[in-house]
């Protein structure tokens, strides 16, 4: 079954943005975001509520395309290719750039069918191949031991933490290059939080992981790099204040606003 496990992607450039701006209709949500995200590492997005972290995350797999009036300016590339260029297929992009949401969202299907959903859409029809993909994906999501004897069980019947790992397995089944995680631990129990954090660390050598979190301890535990976003005044667009190695930002932030946030003086 290791044939479904990804080898580390050598030479990948990862995500990069240059003077990226984003609007919801007339509201200018993000301005001037220039950022080069390290590939095959974990990057955390931190900042107060409403500072554009999740908006920027959703720009990275064009989830915001689904919102009327949403538009962007500037450049956002994956491995050097503009993801907003004419002709780019957002559906294919979302296969390469998977998303895990704050609230687990398994399909109202069996555990097996949840994980097999993506591969089937990609044309995998062999039962033995699907069996292998489902088993491997659930193992990689640290869920196989808990559900291997009940793959026909409805995914919605699992606990919250198990549902979140099932959603991760569903994304892993299509072998993404990037995994976006929007506060993936905020709605699950502490034991499941540890399992999800351990999973991120295990997956990072194979793919780029970007996590939005309000938990500074979590950012310190799991992320290699950190990006601090801030909206300084209500109604103004949010922007990127500081980006760098997590340990360096915690130890010696370059911007006073970053230090004020991570030390709890505001936010």
XYZ file of N, CA and C in Angstrom:
801
model
N 0.803 -1.205 0.000
C 0.000 0.000 0.000
C 0.843 1.266 0.000
N 2.137 1.136 0.195
C 2.987 2.315 0.177
C 3.035 2.963 -1.207
N 2.497 2.270 -2.233
C 2.493 2.881 -3.565
C 1.642 4.149 -3.586
N 0.755 4.339 -2.600
C -0.069 5.529 -2.548
C 0.540 6.628 -1.689
N 1.637 6.322 -1.032
C 2.273 7.335 -0.193
C 3.140 8.244 -1.064
N 3.004 9.529 -0.836
C 3.757 10.478 -1.641
C 5.221 10.509 -1.224
N 6.094 10.628 -2.214
C 7.482 10.936 -1.924
C 7.596 12.442 -1.724
N 8.534 12.897 -0.904
C 8.729 14.337 -0.751
C 8.973 14.988 -2.101
N 8.372 16.141 -2.307
C 8.457 16.818 -3.604
C 9.699 17.699 -3.631
N 10.714 17.227 -4.298
C 11.967 17.957 -4.355
C 11.859 19.116 -5.358
N 12.473 20.220 -5.009
C 12.549 21.334 -5.938
C 11.282 22.160 -6.050
N 10.294 21.901 -5.218
C 9.059 22.659 -5.278
C 9.276 24.062 -4.713
N 8.643 25.045 -5.344
C 8.779 26.430 -4.919
C 7.709 26.813 -3.898
N 6.628 26.037 -3.834
C 5.577 26.328 -2.886
C 4.744 27.536 -3.289
N 4.006 28.070 -2.301
C 3.154 29.234 -2.529
C 3.957 30.519 -2.402
N 3.636 31.461 -3.264
C 4.269 32.774 -3.205
C 3.244 33.822 -3.617
N 3.232 34.960 -2.925
C 2.356 36.054 -3.320
C 3.166 37.340 -3.406
N 2.722 38.212 -4.293
C 3.370 39.515 -4.452
C 2.295 40.583 -4.574
N 2.276 41.496 -3.615
C 1.315 42.606 -3.594
C -0.105 42.103 -3.854
N -0.496 41.076 -3.101
C -1.811 40.452 -3.297
C -2.863 41.222 -2.518
N -3.966 41.531 -3.204
C -5.094 42.246 -2.617
C -6.372 41.451 -2.862
N -7.342 41.615 -1.938
C -8.586 40.878 -2.098
C -9.753 41.717 -1.597
N -10.873 41.629 -2.333
C -12.088 42.353 -1.986
C -13.283 41.408 -1.894
N -14.157 41.666 -0.922
C -15.513 41.123 -0.921
C -16.419 42.264 -1.380
N -16.784 42.291 -2.642
C -17.559 43.413 -3.152
C -16.775 44.706 -3.001
N -17.334 45.665 -2.267
C -16.649 46.950 -2.061
C -15.689 46.924 -0.870
N -15.750 45.851 -0.084
C -14.903 45.791 1.108
C -13.519 45.262 0.756
N -12.523 46.078 0.993
C -11.128 45.714 0.735
C -10.617 44.928 1.945
N -10.544 43.600 1.821
C -10.249 42.745 2.980
C -8.760 42.568 3.225
N -7.966 42.450 2.168
C -6.524 42.214 2.287
C -5.776 43.171 1.374
N -4.643 43.663 1.839
C -3.868 44.571 1.006
C -2.376 44.253 1.077
N -1.738 44.280 -0.081
C -0.281 44.254 -0.178
C 0.403 43.041 0.421
N -0.207 41.856 0.295
C 0.388 40.659 0.907
C 1.492 40.115 0.013
N 2.710 40.181 0.483
C 3.866 39.608 -0.218
C 4.493 38.575 0.714
N 4.520 37.320 0.254
C 4.871 36.224 1.158
C 5.362 35.029 0.349
N 6.453 34.421 0.785
C 6.953 33.183 0.196
C 6.885 32.097 1.271
N 5.980 31.149 1.084
C 5.760 30.110 2.093
C 6.688 28.931 1.848
N 7.382 28.519 2.878
C 8.351 27.434 2.751
C 7.650 26.132 2.401
N 8.073 25.448 1.333
C 7.438 24.171 0.973
C 7.831 23.061 1.936
N 6.886 22.123 2.116
C 7.095 20.939 2.951
C 7.498 21.295 4.382
N 6.912 22.391 4.852
C 7.030 22.825 6.237
C 5.638 23.178 6.732
N 5.510 23.434 8.035
C 4.249 23.882 8.604
C 4.342 25.378 8.889
N 3.410 26.130 8.327
C 3.333 27.565 8.563
C 2.033 27.878 9.270
N 2.099 28.632 10.351
C 0.885 29.053 11.051
C 0.583 30.506 10.714
N -0.713 30.792 10.503
C -1.208 32.155 10.339
C -1.826 32.559 11.667
N -1.326 33.629 12.258
C -1.852 34.100 13.535
C -2.320 35.536 13.389
N -3.106 35.975 14.379
C -3.607 37.339 14.389
C -4.992 37.378 15.003
N -5.463 38.576 15.368
C -6.788 38.691 15.982
C -7.898 38.240 15.033
N -9.082 38.000 15.575
C -10.232 37.675 14.747
C -10.502 38.820 13.769
N -10.865 38.454 12.550
C -11.200 39.459 11.548
C -10.022 40.101 10.854
N -8.824 39.500 10.979
C -7.641 40.126 10.382
C -7.242 39.478 9.057
N -8.133 38.686 8.462
C -7.886 38.208 7.104
C -7.184 36.882 6.983
N -6.915 36.194 8.094
C -6.185 34.926 8.024
C -6.932 33.896 7.194
N -8.204 33.675 7.550
C -8.997 32.672 6.837
C -9.294 33.110 5.413
N -9.510 34.404 5.218
C -9.725 34.911 3.858
C -8.527 34.600 2.976
N -7.334 34.877 3.485
C -6.125 34.608 2.707
C -5.968 33.114 2.462
N -6.260 32.309 3.475
C -6.163 30.858 3.326
C -7.076 30.383 2.199
N -8.304 30.892 2.164
C -9.261 30.478 1.145
C -8.868 30.982 -0.246
N -8.122 32.066 -0.290
C -7.607 32.524 -1.591
C -6.642 31.504 -2.184
N -6.002 30.713 -1.326
C -4.947 29.826 -1.777
C -5.463 28.585 -2.496
N -6.759 28.285 -2.352
C -7.324 27.256 -3.229
C -8.603 27.743 -3.913
N -8.717 29.060 -3.960
C -9.784 29.760 -4.698
C -11.174 29.405 -4.198
N -11.297 29.109 -2.908
C -12.614 28.887 -2.328
C -13.455 30.163 -2.389
N -12.791 31.318 -2.351
C -13.530 32.582 -2.397
C -14.163 32.843 -3.754
N -13.773 32.081 -4.775
C -14.428 32.221 -6.077
C -15.929 31.967 -5.980
N -16.335 31.210 -4.966
C -17.732 30.824 -4.812
C -18.578 31.943 -4.215
N -17.961 33.071 -3.842
C -18.657 34.194 -3.223
C -18.874 35.283 -4.265
N -20.124 35.683 -4.449
C -20.432 36.746 -5.412
C -19.710 38.032 -5.029
N -19.115 38.669 -6.017
C -18.449 39.948 -5.796
C -17.020 39.842 -5.316
N -16.532 38.633 -5.059
C -15.141 38.473 -4.618
C -14.204 38.705 -5.793
N -13.108 39.409 -5.543
C -12.118 39.623 -6.601
C -10.742 39.836 -5.972
N -9.742 39.624 -6.773
C -8.365 39.742 -6.292
C -7.524 40.540 -7.284
N -6.436 41.087 -6.791
C -5.418 41.723 -7.621
C -4.059 41.311 -7.084
N -3.048 41.404 -7.947
C -1.718 40.979 -7.543
C -1.460 39.554 -7.978
N -0.405 38.981 -7.452
C 0.046 37.669 -7.918
C 0.044 36.656 -6.782
N -0.506 35.478 -7.072
C -0.411 34.339 -6.156
C -0.038 33.120 -6.987
N 1.098 32.508 -6.677
C 1.593 31.389 -7.472
C 1.782 30.145 -6.619
N 1.643 29.001 -7.266
C 1.980 27.706 -6.680
C 3.012 27.073 -7.586
N 4.190 26.835 -7.059
C 5.311 26.291 -7.842
C 5.600 27.145 -9.064
N 5.450 28.461 -8.890
C 5.789 29.404 -9.945
C 4.687 29.704 -10.928
N 3.529 29.035 -10.807
C 2.424 29.228 -11.746
C 1.294 30.009 -11.086
N 0.812 31.044 -11.773
C -0.246 31.900 -11.273
C -1.546 31.106 -11.158
N -2.066 30.945 -9.933
C -3.260 30.118 -9.756
C -4.525 30.846 -10.192
N -4.441 32.161 -10.428
C -5.593 32.929 -10.905
C -5.503 33.236 -12.394
N -4.546 32.645 -13.076
C -4.392 32.886 -14.510
C -5.573 32.304 -15.289
N -5.916 32.907 -16.423
C -6.974 32.340 -17.262
C -6.648 30.889 -17.630
N -7.651 30.044 -17.588
C -7.449 28.650 -17.965
C -7.134 27.724 -16.805
N -6.806 28.283 -15.630
C -6.554 27.429 -14.461
C -7.887 26.846 -13.983
N -7.920 25.540 -13.804
C -9.131 24.849 -13.359
C -9.175 24.869 -11.831
N -10.123 25.609 -11.224
C -10.180 25.658 -9.752
C -10.409 24.287 -9.118
N -11.131 23.403 -9.806
C -11.385 22.076 -9.248
C -10.083 21.288 -9.142
N -9.253 21.357 -10.169
C -7.957 20.683 -10.125
C -7.058 21.325 -9.073
N -7.132 22.656 -8.961
C -6.346 23.353 -7.942
C -6.732 22.855 -6.552
N -8.029 22.662 -6.321
C -8.487 22.226 -4.995
C -8.123 20.775 -4.716
N -7.843 20.007 -5.746
C -7.291 18.668 -5.509
C -5.850 18.789 -5.029
N -5.101 19.682 -5.660
C -3.698 19.863 -5.282
C -3.561 20.575 -3.943
N -4.538 21.422 -3.634
C -4.499 22.231 -2.416
C -5.749 21.917 -1.611
N -5.651 20.944 -0.704
C -6.799 20.498 0.073
C -7.106 21.431 1.230
N -8.349 21.405 1.676
C -8.787 22.287 2.757
C -9.474 21.492 3.860
N -9.080 21.762 5.109
C -9.740 21.231 6.287
C -10.339 22.413 7.041
N -11.637 22.314 7.363
C -12.345 23.440 7.945
C -12.406 23.344 9.469
N -12.858 24.442 10.075
C -12.954 24.509 11.532
C -13.919 23.452 12.070
N -15.082 23.346 11.467
C -16.052 22.335 11.849
C -15.902 21.120 10.937
N -15.725 19.924 11.483
C -15.629 18.733 10.627
C -16.859 18.627 9.731
N -16.634 18.273 8.460
C -17.748 18.219 7.506
C -17.736 16.923 6.691
N -17.799 15.766 7.380
C -17.879 14.522 6.609
C -19.168 14.468 5.802
N -19.117 13.755 4.679
C -20.322 13.545 3.896
C -21.253 12.585 4.646
N -22.564 12.660 4.406
C -23.496 11.702 5.029
C -23.430 10.352 4.336
N -22.239 9.792 4.343
C -21.956 8.505 3.703
C -21.152 7.657 4.674
N -20.871 6.437 4.274
C -20.039 5.571 5.108
C -18.620 6.113 5.198
N -17.892 5.643 6.198
C -16.479 6.005 6.334
C -15.739 5.668 5.044
N -15.990 4.486 4.523
C -15.323 4.040 3.288
C -15.641 4.992 2.143
N -16.909 5.308 1.955
C -17.304 6.134 0.820
C -16.820 7.570 0.964
N -16.677 8.066 2.194
C -16.096 9.390 2.398
C -14.687 9.449 1.821
N -13.870 8.452 2.168
C -12.469 8.466 1.745
C -12.340 8.135 0.261
N -13.192 7.263 -0.240
C -13.109 6.847 -1.646
C -13.719 7.869 -2.596
N -14.378 8.886 -2.068
C -15.119 9.836 -2.901
C -14.220 10.505 -3.947
N -13.103 11.088 -3.505
C -12.210 11.785 -4.417
C -11.572 10.879 -5.454
N -10.979 9.753 -5.045
C -10.402 8.838 -6.024
C -11.418 8.366 -7.065
N -12.653 8.139 -6.645
C -13.681 7.736 -7.620
C -13.921 8.845 -8.640
N -13.951 10.102 -8.178
C -14.117 11.216 -9.106
C -12.966 11.296 -10.095
N -11.783 10.855 -9.647
C -10.605 10.867 -10.515
C -10.543 9.649 -11.418
N -11.523 8.774 -11.329
C -11.599 7.649 -12.250
C -11.116 6.323 -11.718
N -10.789 6.242 -10.427
C -10.380 4.968 -9.841
C -11.630 4.110 -9.644
N -11.677 2.958 -10.292
C -12.849 2.079 -10.203
C -12.539 0.712 -9.607
N -11.272 0.312 -9.602
C -10.892 -0.994 -9.086
C -11.172 -1.080 -7.590
N -11.921 -2.089 -7.179
C -12.233 -2.261 -5.757
C -10.974 -2.459 -4.939
N -10.020 -3.219 -5.455
C -8.794 -3.459 -4.694
C -7.983 -2.168 -4.550
N -7.946 -1.358 -5.614
C -7.229 -0.082 -5.519
C -7.914 0.847 -4.526
N -9.240 0.918 -4.586
C -9.964 1.763 -3.645
C -9.767 1.278 -2.219
N -9.781 -0.041 -2.016
C -9.544 -0.595 -0.679
C -8.182 -0.140 -0.150
N -7.172 -0.217 -1.017
C -5.823 0.189 -0.610
C -5.757 1.675 -0.282
N -6.389 2.498 -1.125
C -6.374 3.946 -0.904
C -7.072 4.294 0.410
N -8.233 3.675 0.648
C -8.978 3.959 1.865
C -8.160 3.560 3.096
N -7.584 2.373 3.068
C -6.799 1.920 4.220
C -5.588 2.814 4.443
N -4.857 3.095 3.374
C -3.652 3.924 3.510
C -3.995 5.324 4.005
N -5.055 5.910 3.473
C -5.433 7.271 3.863
C -5.870 7.322 5.322
N -6.631 6.328 5.754
C -7.060 6.286 7.152
C -5.875 6.043 8.089
N -4.910 5.261 7.635
C -3.708 5.057 8.443
C -2.922 6.358 8.568
N -2.787 7.062 7.468
C -2.035 8.320 7.493
C -2.729 9.363 8.357
N -4.061 9.265 8.447
C -4.821 10.186 9.282
C -4.934 9.698 10.730
N -4.214 8.640 11.072
C -4.229 8.078 12.433
C -5.635 7.699 12.883
N -6.417 7.125 11.951
C -7.790 6.750 12.269
C -8.069 5.272 12.014
N -7.203 4.606 11.274
C -7.460 3.232 10.834
C -7.739 2.286 11.999
N -6.933 2.345 13.047
C -7.094 1.413 14.166
C -8.452 1.565 14.841
N -9.013 2.769 14.788
C -10.277 3.033 15.460
C -11.488 2.638 14.620
N -11.334 2.564 13.288
C -12.520 2.366 12.436
C -12.399 1.198 11.473
N -11.283 0.467 11.510
C -11.032 -0.554 10.483
C -12.116 -1.631 10.433
N -12.783 -1.867 11.549
C -13.825 -2.899 11.586
C -15.229 -2.344 11.381
N -15.313 -1.057 11.034
C -16.635 -0.448 10.863
C -16.634 0.557 9.713
N -16.034 0.171 8.596
C -15.925 1.085 7.461
C -17.273 1.403 6.834
N -18.288 0.570 7.105
C -19.620 0.840 6.590
C -20.419 1.792 7.457
N -19.863 2.201 8.593
C -20.550 3.104 9.511
C -20.623 4.503 8.922
N -21.721 5.198 9.154
C -21.882 6.562 8.668
C -20.830 7.467 9.312
N -20.154 8.251 8.498
C -19.118 9.135 9.020
C -19.648 10.134 10.023
N -20.925 10.502 9.914
C -21.514 11.454 10.844
C -21.713 10.862 12.231
N -21.603 9.538 12.363
C -21.775 8.883 13.660
C -20.494 8.874 14.486
N -19.389 9.307 13.908
C -18.121 9.351 14.629
C -18.096 10.534 15.585
N -17.169 10.507 16.537
C -16.973 11.650 17.425
C -16.416 12.826 16.623
N -16.459 14.022 17.234
C -15.974 15.207 16.532
C -14.529 15.087 16.090
N -13.679 14.584 16.993
C -12.268 14.430 16.641
C -12.056 13.396 15.558
N -12.819 12.311 15.604
C -12.725 11.293 14.562
C -13.237 11.830 13.239
N -14.298 12.617 13.277
C -14.808 13.215 12.047
C -13.759 14.110 11.397
N -13.026 14.879 12.212
C -12.001 15.759 11.648
C -10.895 14.942 10.991
N -10.491 13.849 11.637
C -9.461 13.007 11.025
C -9.991 12.267 9.797
N -11.293 11.963 9.774
C -11.887 11.378 8.573
C -11.829 12.382 7.423
N -12.104 13.644 7.712
C -12.011 14.671 6.674
C -10.578 14.813 6.167
N -9.619 14.689 7.066
C -8.216 14.732 6.652
C -7.901 13.531 5.762
N -8.380 12.352 6.137
C -8.167 11.160 5.310
C -8.790 11.335 3.937
N -9.962 11.954 3.882
C -10.640 12.189 2.603
C -9.801 13.081 1.696
N -9.173 14.098 2.285
C -8.293 14.974 1.502
C -7.026 14.229 1.083
N -6.439 13.467 1.997
C -5.196 12.758 1.696
C -5.376 11.728 0.585
N -6.587 11.218 0.419
C -6.840 10.174 -0.578
C -6.580 10.645 -2.005
N -6.607 11.967 -2.238
C -6.335 12.480 -3.595
C -4.922 13.040 -3.711
N -4.093 12.782 -2.691
C -2.675 13.124 -2.693
C -2.408 14.606 -2.991
N -2.856 15.489 -2.110
C -2.609 16.922 -2.323
C -1.143 17.282 -2.123
N -0.763 18.400 -2.695
C 0.580 18.938 -2.491
C 0.615 19.869 -1.288
N -0.534 20.500 -1.016
C -0.653 21.479 0.065
C -1.900 21.148 0.868
N -1.802 21.282 2.198
C -2.950 21.067 3.074
C -3.201 22.350 3.852
N -4.367 22.966 3.603
C -4.778 24.163 4.312
C -5.696 23.754 5.458
N -5.467 24.304 6.644
C -6.245 23.908 7.818
C -6.712 25.168 8.548
N -8.020 25.396 8.532
C -8.591 26.606 9.110
C -9.099 26.320 10.522
N -8.273 26.599 11.514
C -8.580 26.310 12.919
C -9.102 24.885 13.089
N -8.348 23.886 12.673
C -8.863 22.519 12.636
C -9.079 21.894 14.006
N -8.540 22.515 15.053
C -8.633 21.907 16.383
C -9.572 22.655 17.319
N -10.196 23.721 16.859
C -10.981 24.562 17.774
C -12.285 23.911 18.209
N -12.762 22.904 17.449
C -14.062 22.299 17.766
C -13.943 20.847 18.225
N -12.717 20.425 18.611
C -12.529 19.030 19.006
C -11.889 18.948 20.391
N -11.951 17.760 20.995
C -11.490 17.569 22.361
C -9.956 17.544 22.437
N -9.378 17.773 23.623
C -7.917 17.860 23.757
C -7.169 16.627 23.268
N -7.712 15.428 23.507
C -7.030 14.222 23.029
C -6.954 14.211 21.508
N -8.041 14.614 20.855
C -8.056 14.668 19.394
C -7.149 15.776 18.878
N -7.052 16.866 19.632
C -6.139 17.953 19.241
C -4.717 17.418 19.116
N -4.289 16.657 20.116
C -2.933 16.106 20.076
C -2.748 15.192 18.875
N -3.765 14.382 18.568
C -3.659 13.479 17.418
C -3.549 14.255 16.106
N -4.316 15.334 15.984
C -4.256 16.141 14.765
C -2.911 16.856 14.669
N -2.420 17.367 15.788
C -1.104 18.028 15.775
C -0.001 17.036 15.412
N -0.046 15.841 15.995
C 0.944 14.819 15.653
C 0.874 14.478 14.168
N -0.347 14.441 13.646
C -0.543 14.128 12.234
C 0.085 15.190 11.350
N -0.081 16.458 11.696
C 0.530 17.535 10.913
C 2.042 17.365 10.830
N 2.633 17.086 11.966
C 4.097 16.930 12.006
C 4.529 15.737 11.153
N 3.751 14.652 11.184
C 4.080 13.472 10.379
C 3.966 13.751 8.881
N 2.994 14.572 8.490
C 2.734 14.814 7.070
C 3.645 15.872 6.458
N 4.192 16.757 7.286
C 4.934 17.900 6.765
C 6.087 17.547 5.825
N 6.823 16.438 6.044
C 7.888 16.134 5.073
C 7.365 15.810 3.676
N 6.072 15.491 3.565
C 5.498 15.115 2.282
C 4.751 16.253 1.608
N 4.272 17.224 2.367
C 3.449 18.279 1.787
C 3.582 19.554 2.605
N 3.233 20.666 1.993
C 3.202 21.955 2.672
C 1.915 22.050 3.476
N 2.015 22.444 4.741
C 0.841 22.575 5.601
C 0.760 24.006 6.110
N -0.432 24.585 5.980
C -0.664 25.950 6.447
C -1.872 25.919 7.366
N -1.700 26.408 8.583
C -2.751 26.322 9.589
C -3.075 27.704 10.133
N -4.365 28.031 10.169
C -4.843 29.216 10.874
C -5.145 28.802 12.305
N -4.601 29.530 13.262
C -4.841 29.188 14.664
C -4.829 30.445 15.526
N -5.683 30.440 16.551
C -5.648 31.483 17.576
C -4.863 31.019 18.799
N -4.404 29.787 18.762
C -3.737 29.183 19.912
C -2.221 29.347 19.754
N -1.654 30.258 20.522
C -0.223 30.525 20.405
C 0.613 29.309 20.793
N 0.128 28.548 21.793
C 0.857 27.340 22.192
C 0.879 26.329 21.047
N -0.244 26.200 20.355
C -0.294 25.287 19.221
C 0.652 25.743 18.116
N 0.637 27.022 17.816
C 1.545 27.542 16.791
C 2.993 27.247 17.149
N 3.320 27.403 18.427
C 4.684 27.122 18.872
C 5.037 25.652 18.812
N 4.045 24.785 19.069
C 4.310 23.340 19.071
C 4.522 22.791 17.665
N 3.715 23.217 16.716
C 3.697 22.509 15.435
C 4.321 23.253 14.265
N 4.359 24.586 14.307
C 4.752 25.287 13.080
C 6.239 25.590 13.016
N 6.760 25.505 11.809
C 8.143 25.891 11.542
C 8.248 27.385 11.279
N 7.227 27.927 10.597
C 7.183 29.344 10.239
C 5.870 29.942 10.718
N 5.882 31.263 10.864
C 4.700 31.949 11.369
C 4.496 33.238 10.586
N 3.220 33.535 10.278
C 2.857 34.782 9.616
C 1.825 35.502 10.478
N 2.093 36.755 10.809
C 1.204 37.542 11.662
C 0.443 38.548 10.816
N -0.903 38.429 10.831
C -1.776 39.326 10.091
C -2.456 40.285 11.071
N -2.770 41.487 10.577
C -3.397 42.473 11.456
C -4.229 43.459 10.648
N -5.419 43.746 11.170
C -6.239 44.853 10.698
C -6.160 45.914 11.789
N -5.461 46.999 11.524
C -5.191 47.958 12.594
C -6.405 48.791 12.964
N -7.268 49.107 11.983
C -8.462 49.900 12.255
C -9.662 49.245 11.587
N -10.796 49.264 12.276
C -12.018 48.702 11.713
C -12.338 49.360 10.378
N -12.643 48.522 9.382
C -12.975 49.034 8.060
C -11.799 49.125 7.117
N -10.586 49.078 7.667
C -9.393 49.095 6.826
C -9.013 47.672 6.437
N -8.319 47.486 5.293
C -7.885 46.140 4.928
C -6.810 45.613 5.872
N -6.820 44.317 6.067
C -5.775 43.664 6.854
C -4.533 43.474 5.993
N -3.412 43.324 6.658
C -2.162 43.096 5.931
C -1.246 42.187 6.734
N -0.173 41.757 6.089
C 0.835 40.926 6.748
C 1.833 41.836 7.454
N 2.009 41.603 8.738
C 2.926 42.424 9.527
C 4.320 41.807 9.583
N 4.373 40.483 9.795
C 5.673 39.844 9.979
C 5.582 38.368 9.619
N 6.653 37.857 9.023
C 6.737 36.436 8.663
C 8.155 35.960 8.922
N 8.291 34.784 9.523
C 9.619 34.245 9.753
C 9.547 32.931 10.493
N 10.699 32.439 10.920
C 10.748 31.213 11.707
C 9.977 31.409 13.016
N 9.159 30.428 13.350
C 8.325 30.534 14.542
C 9.161 30.815 15.793
N 10.231 30.075 15.961
C 11.040 30.232 17.180
C 11.673 31.619 17.254
N 12.000 32.199 16.085
C 12.607 33.527 16.085
C 11.579 34.613 16.376
N 10.354 34.427 15.846
C 9.306 35.413 16.122
C 8.931 35.384 17.596
N 8.845 34.196 18.183
C 8.548 34.109 19.615
C 9.673 34.723 20.452
N 10.897 34.474 20.044
C 12.038 34.937 20.847
C 12.367 36.402 20.614
N 12.225 36.851 19.358
C 12.665 38.210 19.038
C 11.884 38.770 17.854
N 10.596 39.080 18.050
C 9.817 39.643 16.947
C 10.407 40.969 16.479
N 10.328 41.192 15.179
C 10.928 42.406 14.619
C 9.993 43.610 14.725
N 8.699 43.348 14.864
C 7.721 44.429 14.899
C 7.063 44.473 16.275
N 6.927 45.654 16.823
C 6.333 45.797 18.156
C 4.906 45.274 18.202
N 4.178 45.419 17.082
C 2.801 44.934 17.046
C 2.756 43.413 17.166
N 3.739 42.734 16.579
C 3.817 41.282 16.724
C 4.067 40.908 18.170
N 5.002 41.572 18.796
C 5.304 41.278 20.203
C 4.085 41.534 21.082
N 3.374 42.607 20.822
C 2.192 42.916 21.623
C 1.153 41.806 21.486
N 1.011 41.253 20.286
C -0.002 40.203 20.080
C 0.408 38.885 20.751
N 1.633 38.460 20.519
C 2.017 37.137 21.034
C 2.198 37.145 22.543
N 2.355 38.329 23.135
C 2.462 38.413 24.594
C 1.098 38.714 25.234
N 0.051 38.795 24.424
C -1.293 38.952 24.957
C -1.697 40.361 25.296
N -0.986 41.372 24.762
C -1.324 42.754 25.092
C -2.549 43.235 24.315
N -2.868 42.560 23.212
C -4.126 42.844 22.519
C -4.495 41.598 21.725
N -5.731 41.573 21.195
C -6.183 40.475 20.348
C -6.925 39.413 21.090
